[in-house]
Structure formats: C-alpha cells, structure tokens
CSV table of C-alpha atoms and ligand atoms in Angstrom, one decimal:
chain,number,residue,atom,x,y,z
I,85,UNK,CA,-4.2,-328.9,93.7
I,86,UNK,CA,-4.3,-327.9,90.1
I,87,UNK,CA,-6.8,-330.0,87.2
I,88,UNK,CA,-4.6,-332.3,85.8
I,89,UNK,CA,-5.7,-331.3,81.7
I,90,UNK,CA,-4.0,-328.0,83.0
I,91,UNK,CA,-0.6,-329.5,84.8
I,92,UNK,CA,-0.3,-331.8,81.7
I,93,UNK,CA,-0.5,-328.5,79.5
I,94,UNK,CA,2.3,-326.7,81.2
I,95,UNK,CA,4.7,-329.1,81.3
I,96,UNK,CA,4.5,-328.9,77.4
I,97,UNK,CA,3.3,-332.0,76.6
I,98,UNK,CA,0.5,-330.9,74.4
I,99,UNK,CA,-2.5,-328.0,74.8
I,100,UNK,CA,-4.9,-328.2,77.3
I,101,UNK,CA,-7.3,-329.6,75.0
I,102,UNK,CA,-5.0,-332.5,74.1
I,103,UNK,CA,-4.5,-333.1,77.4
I,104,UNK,CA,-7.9,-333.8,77.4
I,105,UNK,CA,-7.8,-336.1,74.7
I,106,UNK,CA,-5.2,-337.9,76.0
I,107,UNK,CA,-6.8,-338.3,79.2
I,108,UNK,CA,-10.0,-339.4,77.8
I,109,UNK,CA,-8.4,-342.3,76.1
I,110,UNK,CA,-7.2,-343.9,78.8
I,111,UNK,CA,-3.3,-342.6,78.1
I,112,UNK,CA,-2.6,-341.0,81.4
I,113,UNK,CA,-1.9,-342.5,85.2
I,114,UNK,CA,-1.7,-340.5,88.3
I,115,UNK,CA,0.5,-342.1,90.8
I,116,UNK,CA,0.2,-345.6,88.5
I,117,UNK,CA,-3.4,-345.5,88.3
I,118,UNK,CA,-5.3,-344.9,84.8
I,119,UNK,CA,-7.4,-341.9,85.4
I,120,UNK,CA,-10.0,-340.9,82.6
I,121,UNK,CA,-11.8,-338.2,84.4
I,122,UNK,CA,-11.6,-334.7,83.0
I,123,UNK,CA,-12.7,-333.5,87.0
I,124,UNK,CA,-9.3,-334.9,88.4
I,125,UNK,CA,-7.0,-332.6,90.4
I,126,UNK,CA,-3.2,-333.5,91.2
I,127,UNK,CA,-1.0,-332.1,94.1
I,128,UNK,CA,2.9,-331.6,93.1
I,129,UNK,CA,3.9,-334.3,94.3
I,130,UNK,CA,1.6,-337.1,92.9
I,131,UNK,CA,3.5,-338.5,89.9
I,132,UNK,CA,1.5,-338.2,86.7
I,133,UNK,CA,2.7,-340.1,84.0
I,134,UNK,CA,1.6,-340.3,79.9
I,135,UNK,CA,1.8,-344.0,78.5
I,136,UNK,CA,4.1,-344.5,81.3
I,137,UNK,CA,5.9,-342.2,81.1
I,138,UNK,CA,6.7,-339.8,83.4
I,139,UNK,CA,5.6,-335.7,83.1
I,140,UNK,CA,8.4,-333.7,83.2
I,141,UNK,CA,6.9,-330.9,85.4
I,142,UNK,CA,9.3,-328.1,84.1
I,143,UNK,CA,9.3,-324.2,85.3
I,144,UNK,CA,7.5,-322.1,82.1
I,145,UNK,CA,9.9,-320.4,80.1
I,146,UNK,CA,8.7,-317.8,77.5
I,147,UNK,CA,11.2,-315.9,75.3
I,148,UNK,CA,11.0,-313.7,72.0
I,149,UNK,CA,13.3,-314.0,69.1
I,150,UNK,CA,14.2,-311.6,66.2
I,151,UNK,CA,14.4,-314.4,63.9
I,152,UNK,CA,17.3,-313.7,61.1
I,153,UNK,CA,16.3,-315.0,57.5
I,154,UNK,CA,17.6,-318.5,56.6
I,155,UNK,CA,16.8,-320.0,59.9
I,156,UNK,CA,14.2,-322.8,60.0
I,157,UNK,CA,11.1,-322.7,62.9
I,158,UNK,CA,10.8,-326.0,63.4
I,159,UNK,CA,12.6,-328.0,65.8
I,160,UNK,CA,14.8,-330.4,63.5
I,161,UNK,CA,15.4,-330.3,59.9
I,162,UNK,CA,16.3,-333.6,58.2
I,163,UNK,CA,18.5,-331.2,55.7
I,164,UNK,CA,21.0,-329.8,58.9
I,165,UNK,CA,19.9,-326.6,57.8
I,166,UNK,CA,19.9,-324.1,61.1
I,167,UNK,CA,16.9,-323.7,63.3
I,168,UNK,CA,15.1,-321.1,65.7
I,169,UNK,CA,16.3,-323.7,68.3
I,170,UNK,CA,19.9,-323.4,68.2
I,171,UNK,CA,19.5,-319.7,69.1
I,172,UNK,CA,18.5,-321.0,72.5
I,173,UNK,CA,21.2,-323.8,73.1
I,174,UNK,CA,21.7,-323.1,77.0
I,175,UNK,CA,18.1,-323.2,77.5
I,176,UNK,CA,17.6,-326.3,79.3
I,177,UNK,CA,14.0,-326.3,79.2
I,178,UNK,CA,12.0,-328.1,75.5
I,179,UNK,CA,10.7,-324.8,74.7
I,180,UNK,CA,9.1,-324.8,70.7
I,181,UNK,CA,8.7,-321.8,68.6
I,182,UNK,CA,5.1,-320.6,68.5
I,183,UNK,CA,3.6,-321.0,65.0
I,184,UNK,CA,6.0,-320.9,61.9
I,185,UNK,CA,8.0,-318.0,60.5
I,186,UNK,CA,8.9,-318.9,56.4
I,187,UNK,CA,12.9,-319.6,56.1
I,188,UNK,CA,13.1,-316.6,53.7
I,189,UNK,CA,10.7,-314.6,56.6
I,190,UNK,CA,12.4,-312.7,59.7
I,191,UNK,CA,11.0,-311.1,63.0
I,192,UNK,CA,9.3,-311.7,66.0
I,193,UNK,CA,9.0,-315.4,67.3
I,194,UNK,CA,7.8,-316.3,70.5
I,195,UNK,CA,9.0,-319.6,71.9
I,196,UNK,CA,8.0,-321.6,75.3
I,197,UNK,CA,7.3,-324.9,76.8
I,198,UNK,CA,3.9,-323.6,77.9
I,199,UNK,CA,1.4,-325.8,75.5
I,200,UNK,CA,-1.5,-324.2,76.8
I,201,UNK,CA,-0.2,-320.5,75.9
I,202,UNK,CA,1.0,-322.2,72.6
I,203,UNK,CA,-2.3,-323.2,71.6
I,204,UNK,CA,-4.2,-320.3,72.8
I,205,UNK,CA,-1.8,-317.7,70.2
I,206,UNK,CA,-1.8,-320.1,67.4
I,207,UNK,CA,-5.6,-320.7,67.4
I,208,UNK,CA,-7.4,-318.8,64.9
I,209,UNK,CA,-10.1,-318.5,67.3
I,210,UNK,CA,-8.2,-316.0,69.8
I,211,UNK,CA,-7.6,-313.5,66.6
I,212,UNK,CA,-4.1,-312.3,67.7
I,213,UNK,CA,-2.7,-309.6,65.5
I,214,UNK,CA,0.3,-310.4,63.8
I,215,UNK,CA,1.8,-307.4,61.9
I,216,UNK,CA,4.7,-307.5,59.0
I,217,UNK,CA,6.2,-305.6,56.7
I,218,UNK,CA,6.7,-306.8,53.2
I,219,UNK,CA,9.0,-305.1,50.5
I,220,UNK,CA,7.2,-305.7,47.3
I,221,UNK,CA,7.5,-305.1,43.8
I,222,UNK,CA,5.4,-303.4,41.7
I,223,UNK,CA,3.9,-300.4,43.7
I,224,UNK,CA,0.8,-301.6,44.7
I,225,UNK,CA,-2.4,-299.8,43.1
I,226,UNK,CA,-5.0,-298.1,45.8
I,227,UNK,CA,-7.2,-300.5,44.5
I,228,UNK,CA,-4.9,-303.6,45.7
I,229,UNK,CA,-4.4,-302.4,48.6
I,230,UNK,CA,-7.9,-302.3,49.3
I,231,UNK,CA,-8.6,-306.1,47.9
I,232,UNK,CA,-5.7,-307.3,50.4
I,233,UNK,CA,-7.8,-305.3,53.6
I,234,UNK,CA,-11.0,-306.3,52.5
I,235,UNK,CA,-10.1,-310.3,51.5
I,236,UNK,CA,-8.9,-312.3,49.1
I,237,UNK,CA,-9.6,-315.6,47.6
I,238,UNK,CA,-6.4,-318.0,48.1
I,239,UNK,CA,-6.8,-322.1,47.1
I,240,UNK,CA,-7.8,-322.7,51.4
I,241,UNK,CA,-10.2,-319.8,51.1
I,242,UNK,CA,-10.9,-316.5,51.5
I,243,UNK,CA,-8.6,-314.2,53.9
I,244,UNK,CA,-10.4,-312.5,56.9
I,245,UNK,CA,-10.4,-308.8,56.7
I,246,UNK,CA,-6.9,-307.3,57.1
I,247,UNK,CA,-5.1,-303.8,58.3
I,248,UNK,CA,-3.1,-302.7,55.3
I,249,UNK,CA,-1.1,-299.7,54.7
I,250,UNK,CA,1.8,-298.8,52.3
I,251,UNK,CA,4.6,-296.9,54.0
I,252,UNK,CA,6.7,-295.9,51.1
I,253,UNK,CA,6.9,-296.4,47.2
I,254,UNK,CA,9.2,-295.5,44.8
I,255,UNK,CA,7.6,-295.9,41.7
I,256,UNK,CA,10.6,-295.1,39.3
I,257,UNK,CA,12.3,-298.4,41.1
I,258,UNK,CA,9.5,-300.0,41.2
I,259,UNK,CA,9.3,-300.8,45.1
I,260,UNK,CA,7.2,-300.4,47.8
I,261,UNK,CA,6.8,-300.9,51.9
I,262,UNK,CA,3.6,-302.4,53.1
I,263,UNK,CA,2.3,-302.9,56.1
I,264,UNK,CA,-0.3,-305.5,56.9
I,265,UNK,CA,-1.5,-306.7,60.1
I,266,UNK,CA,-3.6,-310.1,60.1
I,267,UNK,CA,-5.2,-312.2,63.0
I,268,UNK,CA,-4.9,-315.7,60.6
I,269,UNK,CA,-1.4,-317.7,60.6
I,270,UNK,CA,-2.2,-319.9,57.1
I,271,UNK,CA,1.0,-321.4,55.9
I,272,UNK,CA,2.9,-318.1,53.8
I,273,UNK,CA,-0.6,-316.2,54.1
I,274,UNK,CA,1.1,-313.1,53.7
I,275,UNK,CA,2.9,-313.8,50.5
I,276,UNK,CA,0.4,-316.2,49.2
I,277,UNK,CA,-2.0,-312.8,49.3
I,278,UNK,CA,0.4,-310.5,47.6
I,279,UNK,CA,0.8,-313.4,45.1
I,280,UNK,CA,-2.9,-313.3,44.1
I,281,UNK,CA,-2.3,-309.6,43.2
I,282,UNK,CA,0.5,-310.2,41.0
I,283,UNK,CA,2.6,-308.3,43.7
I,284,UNK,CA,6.4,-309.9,44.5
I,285,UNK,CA,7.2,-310.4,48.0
I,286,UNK,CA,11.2,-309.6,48.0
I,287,UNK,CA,11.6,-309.7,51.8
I,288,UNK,CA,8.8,-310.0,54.7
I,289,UNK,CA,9.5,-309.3,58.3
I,290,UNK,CA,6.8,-309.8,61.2
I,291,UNK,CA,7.0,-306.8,63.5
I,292,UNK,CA,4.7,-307.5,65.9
I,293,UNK,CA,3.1,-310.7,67.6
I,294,UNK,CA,0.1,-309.4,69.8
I,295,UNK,CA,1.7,-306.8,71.9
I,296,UNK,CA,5.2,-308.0,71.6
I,297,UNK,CA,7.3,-305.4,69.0
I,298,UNK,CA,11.1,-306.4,68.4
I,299,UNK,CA,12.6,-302.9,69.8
I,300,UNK,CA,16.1,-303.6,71.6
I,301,UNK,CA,16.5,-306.7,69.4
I,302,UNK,CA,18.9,-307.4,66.8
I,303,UNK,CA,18.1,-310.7,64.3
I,304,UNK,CA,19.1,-313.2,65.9
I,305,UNK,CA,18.7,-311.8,69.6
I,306,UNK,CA,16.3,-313.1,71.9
I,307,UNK,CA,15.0,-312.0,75.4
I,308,UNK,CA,13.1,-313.8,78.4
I,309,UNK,CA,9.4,-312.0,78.1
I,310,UNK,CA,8.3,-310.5,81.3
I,311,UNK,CA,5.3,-311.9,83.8
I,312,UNK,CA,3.5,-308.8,82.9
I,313,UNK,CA,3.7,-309.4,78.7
I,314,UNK,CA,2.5,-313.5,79.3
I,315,UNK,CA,-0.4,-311.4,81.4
I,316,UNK,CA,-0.9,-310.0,78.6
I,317,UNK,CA,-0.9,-312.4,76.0
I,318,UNK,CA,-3.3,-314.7,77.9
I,319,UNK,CA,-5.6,-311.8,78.1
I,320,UNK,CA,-5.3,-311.3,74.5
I,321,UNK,CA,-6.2,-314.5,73.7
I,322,UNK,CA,-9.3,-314.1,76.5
I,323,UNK,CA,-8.6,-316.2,79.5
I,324,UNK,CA,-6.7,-315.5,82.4
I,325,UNK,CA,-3.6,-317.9,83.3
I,326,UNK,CA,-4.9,-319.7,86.0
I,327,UNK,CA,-9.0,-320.4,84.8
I,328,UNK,CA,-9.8,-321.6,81.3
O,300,URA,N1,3.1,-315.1,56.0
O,300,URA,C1,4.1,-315.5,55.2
O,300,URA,O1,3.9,-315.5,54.0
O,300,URA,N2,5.2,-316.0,55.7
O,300,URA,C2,5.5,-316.0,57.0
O,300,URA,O2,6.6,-316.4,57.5
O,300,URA,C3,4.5,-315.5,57.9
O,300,URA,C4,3.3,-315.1,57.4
C-alpha cells in the first residue's frame, strides 16, 4: 500500500504536492469513490481515477539528453519547430523534459514521467547545481567576474551567489570561456546575468545537471539514467525515493 499523493505523483500526473491539491478539492476517486483525505493509501490494484479519469500507473522512466541547439524543451510548439520530445519517439511512456533549456542553449536535459522527481530538481528550494559554459564577448574583467559570483540585480531580482570561473580568453579576439555553476533555473538566468554586464552570450551549453555530466554523449544522444544516479538525485534534492 503506497499514499495515494505519492502513486498519483509517479504516474506523472502532477508533483506530489499537486497531488495533494487535487485531492484536497475533491478531484480524485479511488475505486469510484471521492476521497479527500491526504492519509489515504492505495494497493495496485484499486483504480484511482482524476476527474474521472483513469491514472495511467506507468513504469518510471528517467533519461538524459545532450540537447543540440535549435531544439525546443517544451512538449509542442504551435510553430512545428522541433522539440526535445521527438528525440525520444519510441519511448512509449509521457515523459517531459525537466526545466527548460533556451532554443539557442545546448547540454544536459533530464527528461521523465516521474512528477515527483520533476518537481523536486526544478524547485529552487532543493538548490541543485546546474553548471554551463558560456562563450562570451568581451573578455570579462576580474571585476565582472566577481559581480556575476557574488550577485546581480536582474528585473525578478537579485541572483543567489554563483561559482564562476573563466577558462580561456583571447583578448586580441575578443572572446572568452566561462564557467558558471548556479542552483536557480530563472527563465535565460544565465544570459540575462551576462547581459547586465554588458557581456554577449554567443553560445551557452549546460554541462552538468546535479551530478549528471554529458560524457559519452553526442548532441542529440540520450541515455536511460541508472537506479544508482535517480538515488542520487533524490538525495540531492534531500529525500529519499520512497519517504517525503
Ligand atoms: N540560462 C540561460 O540563459 N539559458 C538556458 O537555457 C539555461 C540557463
């Protein structure tokens, strides 16, 4: 027997804490009866069902993708344009891409019908490191570089502190590599920061998502994660899979 907030969150219906919402108003039966108690524990084989209709109880599916540029995250785009999703066409499972990677932005994207994982990486609460590498334009001064680690002020607010390194510069061309590793997922954060600077973002790439890295993969690639890395991105995000 397993709470039912917790069943409904890993069939991918919504987070654990939706579930709980939708249970609370009144939106969820167990085997045709309303139930609006948080308590309630289901076996397999009572049928729940959400505004009648029935939970898909699917096996939990977790993959990573090297996201190429000019892909879309989301599920659909009304412009046709191509998305994360059709890297995963024999997948038979509704797995969604966790958090958003820019069109223009490649590298590591974790994707998953587990709503409960979901919602645990993309909460700003659980502080998982994300880590990119941007290719920017001018060569950023020591004194930038210490503005983007310490904070800065974009129009939603100030950024948490940050890891921030430059790799290499060329300052005849012009260029530089940076490194920055950040625990917040605002929308373009990364480029919205090197934009306050007055620094050009010419291409961004997200090298590593908690302790996922993109060696072996090629953009566009994608491979099944193994029980021992969704261990350990549970525990990174302080809970263990099976309590809260
Ligand atoms: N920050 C950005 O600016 N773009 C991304 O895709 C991710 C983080």
């Amino acid at each position: 027997m397993e709470r039912l907030q917790k069943v409904m969150a890993h069939s991918g219906v919504s987070s654990r804490r939706g579930a709980e919402r939708l249970i609370t108003s009144g939106r969820v039966q167990v085997n045709g009866r309303t139930v609006t108690e948080l308590g309630t524990k289901v076996s397999p084989s009572d049928e729940v069902t959400v505004d009648g209709i029935p939970l898909e109880r699917e096996r939990l599916v977790y993959f990573l993708l090297y996201k190429p540029v000019g892909v879309i995250s989301s599920r659909k785009d009304e412009r046709n344009r191509k998305t994360v999703l059709d890297f995963f066409k024999d997948v038979p499972e509704r797995i969604f891409p966790v958090g958003r990677l820019d069109y223009d932005t490649s590298g590591a994207l974790i994707l998953t019908n587990d709503g409960e994982l979901a919602y645990r990486l993309m909460h700003p609460r659980f502080e998982i490191d994300k880590t990119y590498i941007a290719k920017i334009r001018p060569v950023p001064t020591n004194e930038q570089l210490r503005r983007l680690a310490a904070g800065v002020r974009l129009e939603d607010g100030m950024t948490a502190r940050a890891k921030v390194r430059m790799i290499d510069g060329n300052r005849e061309k012009g260029h530089a590599s940076v490194q920055m590793t950040i625990h917040e997922g605002r929308n373009r954060q990364v480029r919205r920061m090197f934009a306050v600077l007055g620094l050009e973002v010419r291409k961004l790439k997200r090298v590593q998502y908690g302790v996922l890295d993109l060696t072996g993969l090629v953009p566009g690639e994608s491979r099944p994660l193994k029980p021992y890395e969704v261990r350990k991105l549970y525990h990174l995000s302080h809970g263990s899979r099976s309590g809260q």
